[in-house]
Coordinates of C-alpha atoms in Angstrom, one line a residue:
X1 CA 21.2 -26.9 -121.1
X2 CA 24.3 -24.7 -121.2
X3 CA 25.8 -26.2 -118.0
X4 CA 29.6 -26.3 -118.0
X5 CA 31.2 -29.6 -117.7
X6 CA 33.5 -28.4 -114.8
X7 CA 30.4 -27.6 -112.7
X8 CA 28.9 -31.0 -113.3
X9 CA 32.2 -32.7 -112.4
X10 CA 32.4 -30.9 -109.1
X11 CA 28.8 -31.8 -108.2
X12 CA 29.4 -35.5 -109.0
X13 CA 32.5 -35.5 -106.9
X14 CA 30.7 -34.0 -103.9
X15 CA 27.9 -36.5 -104.3
X16 CA 30.3 -39.4 -104.3
X17 CA 32.0 -38.0 -101.2
X18 CA 28.7 -37.7 -99.4
X19 CA 27.7 -41.3 -100.3
X20 CA 31.0 -42.5 -98.8
X21 CA 30.4 -40.6 -95.6
X22 CA 26.9 -42.0 -95.3
X23 CA 28.0 -45.6 -95.9
X24 CA 30.6 -45.2 -93.2
X25 CA 28.0 -44.4 -90.6
X26 CA 26.3 -47.1 -88.5
X27 CA 22.8 -48.1 -89.7
X28 CA 20.0 -46.4 -87.8
X29 CA 17.4 -48.9 -86.5
X30 CA 13.9 -47.5 -86.7
X31 CA 11.1 -49.3 -84.9
X32 CA 7.8 -49.1 -86.8
X33 CA 4.7 -49.2 -84.6
X34 CA 1.8 -50.6 -86.6
X35 CA -1.8 -50.0 -85.8
X36 CA -2.6 -53.7 -85.6
X37 CA 0.0 -56.3 -84.5
X38 CA -1.6 -58.8 -86.8
X39 CA -0.6 -56.8 -89.8
X40 CA 3.1 -57.3 -89.0
X41 CA 4.5 -60.0 -91.2
X42 CA 6.8 -62.5 -89.6
X43 CA 9.7 -62.1 -91.9
X44 CA 9.8 -58.2 -92.0
X45 CA 13.3 -56.9 -91.1
X46 CA 14.3 -53.4 -90.0
X47 CA 15.6 -51.1 -92.8
X48 CA 18.1 -48.2 -92.2
X49 CA 16.5 -44.8 -92.4
X50 CA 17.2 -42.8 -95.6
X51 CA 19.0 -39.5 -94.8
X52 CA 18.6 -36.9 -97.5
X53 CA 21.8 -35.5 -98.9
X54 CA 22.1 -31.8 -99.7
X55 CA 24.6 -31.7 -102.5
X56 CA 24.7 -27.9 -102.6
X57 CA 25.7 -27.7 -98.9
X58 CA 28.9 -29.8 -99.5
X59 CA 32.1 -27.8 -100.0
X60 CA 33.8 -27.7 -103.3
X61 CA 36.9 -29.8 -103.8
X62 CA 38.9 -26.7 -104.8
X63 CA 37.7 -24.8 -101.7
X64 CA 38.7 -27.6 -99.4
X65 CA 42.1 -27.7 -100.9
X66 CA 42.6 -23.9 -100.4
X67 CA 41.8 -24.3 -96.7
X68 CA 45.1 -26.0 -96.0
X69 CA 47.2 -23.9 -93.7
X70 CA 50.1 -22.3 -95.4
X71 CA 53.6 -22.5 -93.8
X72 CA 54.7 -19.2 -92.3
X73 CA 57.6 -17.7 -94.2
X74 CA 60.0 -15.7 -91.9
X75 CA 60.4 -12.1 -93.0
X76 CA 63.9 -10.8 -93.5
X77 CA 64.4 -7.7 -91.4
X78 CA 66.5 -4.9 -92.9
X79 CA 70.1 -4.8 -91.7
X80 CA 70.8 -1.9 -89.4
X81 CA 74.1 -0.1 -89.2
X82 CA 75.3 2.7 -86.9
X83 CA 75.2 6.3 -88.3
X84 CA 78.8 7.4 -89.2
X85 CA 78.2 11.1 -88.4
X86 CA 80.2 13.9 -89.9
X87 CA 84.0 13.5 -90.0
X88 CA 85.8 16.7 -88.9
X89 CA 89.2 16.8 -90.5
X90 CA 92.0 18.2 -88.4
X91 CA 95.1 19.9 -89.7
X92 CA 98.1 17.7 -90.6
X93 CA 100.3 17.0 -87.6
X94 CA 97.7 18.1 -85.0
X95 CA 95.6 16.1 -82.7
X96 CA 91.9 16.6 -82.6
X97 CA 92.2 17.0 -78.8
X98 CA 94.2 20.2 -79.3
X99 CA 92.8 21.4 -82.6
X100 CA 89.0 21.6 -81.9
X101 CA 87.6 24.5 -79.8
X102 CA 85.6 22.4 -77.3
X103 CA 84.9 25.4 -75.0
X104 CA 82.9 27.1 -77.8
X105 CA 80.0 24.6 -77.2
X106 CA 79.5 26.0 -73.7
X107 CA 79.0 29.5 -74.9
X108 CA 77.3 29.0 -78.3
X109 CA 75.1 25.9 -77.5
X110 CA 75.9 24.2 -80.9
X111 CA 73.3 21.5 -81.8
X112 CA 75.9 18.6 -82.1
X113 CA 78.2 16.5 -80.0
X114 CA 81.8 15.5 -80.8
X115 CA 83.3 12.0 -80.3
X116 CA 87.0 11.1 -80.8
X117 CA 87.6 7.5 -81.7
X118 CA 91.0 6.2 -82.9
X119 CA 92.3 9.7 -83.4
X120 CA 89.4 10.8 -85.6
X121 CA 86.9 13.5 -84.6
X122 CA 83.3 12.9 -85.5
X123 CA 80.3 15.2 -85.0
X124 CA 76.8 13.8 -84.5
X125 CA 73.6 15.9 -84.5
X126 CA 71.6 16.0 -81.3
X127 CA 68.7 14.4 -83.2
X128 CA 70.9 11.6 -84.7
X129 CA 68.9 8.4 -85.4
X130 CA 71.9 6.3 -84.1
X131 CA 71.0 3.2 -86.2
X132 CA 69.8 3.3 -89.8
X133 CA 69.3 0.8 -92.7
X134 CA 70.7 1.1 -96.2
X135 CA 72.7 4.3 -95.6
X136 CA 75.9 5.4 -93.8
X137 CA 74.6 8.7 -92.4
X138 CA 71.1 9.7 -91.1
X139 CA 69.2 12.7 -92.3
X140 CA 69.9 14.8 -89.3
X141 CA 73.7 14.3 -89.6
X142 CA 73.4 14.9 -93.3
X143 CA 72.0 18.3 -92.6
X144 CA 74.7 18.9 -90.0
X145 CA 77.4 18.5 -92.7
X146 CA 76.1 21.7 -94.2
X147 CA 75.8 23.6 -91.0
X148 CA 77.4 27.1 -91.3
X149 CA 78.7 27.1 -87.7
X150 CA 80.4 23.8 -88.1
X151 CA 81.9 24.8 -91.4
X152 CA 83.3 28.0 -89.9
X153 CA 84.9 26.0 -87.1
X154 CA 86.6 23.8 -89.6
X155 CA 87.9 26.8 -91.5
X156 CA 89.4 28.3 -88.4
X157 CA 91.0 25.0 -87.5
X158 CA 92.6 24.9 -91.0
X159 CA 93.5 28.6 -91.5
X160 CA 94.0 29.7 -87.9
X161 CA 92.3 32.5 -85.8
X162 CA 93.3 36.0 -84.8
X163 CA 95.2 36.0 -81.5
X164 CA 92.9 38.8 -80.1
X165 CA 89.7 36.7 -80.7
X166 CA 87.8 35.6 -77.6
X167 CA 89.4 32.7 -75.9
X168 CA 86.4 30.4 -76.4
X169 CA 87.1 30.4 -80.2
X170 CA 90.7 29.2 -79.7
X171 CA 91.6 25.6 -79.6
X172 CA 93.8 24.2 -76.8
X173 CA 96.8 24.5 -79.1
X174 CA 96.0 28.1 -79.8
X175 CA 95.6 28.9 -76.1
X176 CA 99.0 27.3 -75.4
X177 CA 100.7 29.4 -78.0
X178 CA 99.1 32.6 -76.6
X179 CA 100.3 31.7 -73.1
X180 CA 103.8 31.0 -74.4
X181 CA 103.9 34.4 -76.2
X182 CA 102.7 36.2 -73.1
X183 CA 105.3 34.4 -71.0
X184 CA 108.1 35.4 -73.4
X185 CA 106.9 39.0 -73.3
X186 CA 106.8 39.0 -69.5
X187 CA 110.3 37.6 -69.3
X188 CA 111.6 40.2 -71.7
X189 CA 110.1 43.0 -69.7
X190 CA 111.6 41.6 -66.5
X191 CA 115.0 41.3 -68.0
X192 CA 114.8 44.9 -69.3
X193 CA 113.8 46.2 -66.0
X194 CA 116.6 44.3 -64.2
X195 CA 119.1 45.5 -66.8
X196 CA 118.0 49.1 -66.4
X197 CA 118.2 48.9 -62.6
X198 CA 121.7 47.4 -62.8
X199 CA 122.9 50.2 -65.1
X200 CA 121.5 52.8 -62.8
X201 CA 123.2 51.1 -59.8
X202 CA 126.5 50.9 -61.7
X203 CA 126.4 54.6 -62.6
X204 CA 125.6 55.5 -59.0
X205 CA 128.5 53.4 -57.8
X206 CA 130.9 55.2 -60.2
X207 CA 129.7 58.6 -59.0
X208 CA 130.1 57.6 -55.4
X209 CA 133.7 56.3 -56.1
X210 CA 134.6 59.5 -57.9
X211 CA 133.2 61.7 -55.1
X212 CA 135.0 59.6 -52.5
X213 CA 138.3 60.1 -54.4
X214 CA 137.8 63.9 -54.5
X215 CA 137.1 64.0 -50.8
X216 CA 140.2 62.0 -50.0
X217 CA 142.3 64.4 -52.1
X218 CA 140.7 67.4 -50.4
X219 CA 141.5 66.0 -47.0
X220 CA 145.1 65.4 -47.9
X221 CA 145.4 69.0 -49.1
X222 CA 143.9 70.4 -45.9
X223 CA 146.3 68.3 -43.8
X224 CA 149.3 69.5 -45.7
X225 CA 148.3 73.2 -45.3
X226 CA 147.8 72.6 -41.6
X227 CA 151.2 71.1 -41.1
X228 CA 153.0 74.1 -42.8
X229 CA 154.7 71.9 -45.3
X230 CA 152.9 73.5 -48.2
X231 CA 153.6 77.2 -49.0
X232 CA 150.6 79.4 -49.1

């Protein structure tokens, strides 16, 4: 009647399984109460009760197989790595401690922090993700690498800055050079002042010596006139 063979096979398997389950059960003893005890034959034995089997209620063999619990497969978590930040290159022969203008952050409030590890200066954005997967630098630090303020600082570190610029823009090395120049100028002015004073004192001494000699000669002349030894 157009019934597929696979469906019939499944029904037959369920029927066989149900029969096996029923046969495994203990027989049920049913006591029959007749209306007249005389009607009970002597050789009648008790028969097990017939339990109807609902074939449609039995689970399919394929469905029962799918209900087997699957083993949990551990998920592989992505490997996390620390954000590398933005490497700030310092001029050749200079230390990052003396080349970078750290005092500028106090006045400008730049949105990044600097770290020096193994002699290398690295800048991290304030919103750095710290740990990322699949990349070396996070998005915030990637944007920081194009920050105009940071790029200008790097240019001034490489090309230098005018000596009359505000002190906050100077690096430690730049401030040390300014102090040395000022000290040299002060020493020159002091030497010039001392030299000028010495020359003035020397000239005054010469004048005093010359005047003292003239006075001595005048005294001798007066003494000679007074003694009458010199003709008038």
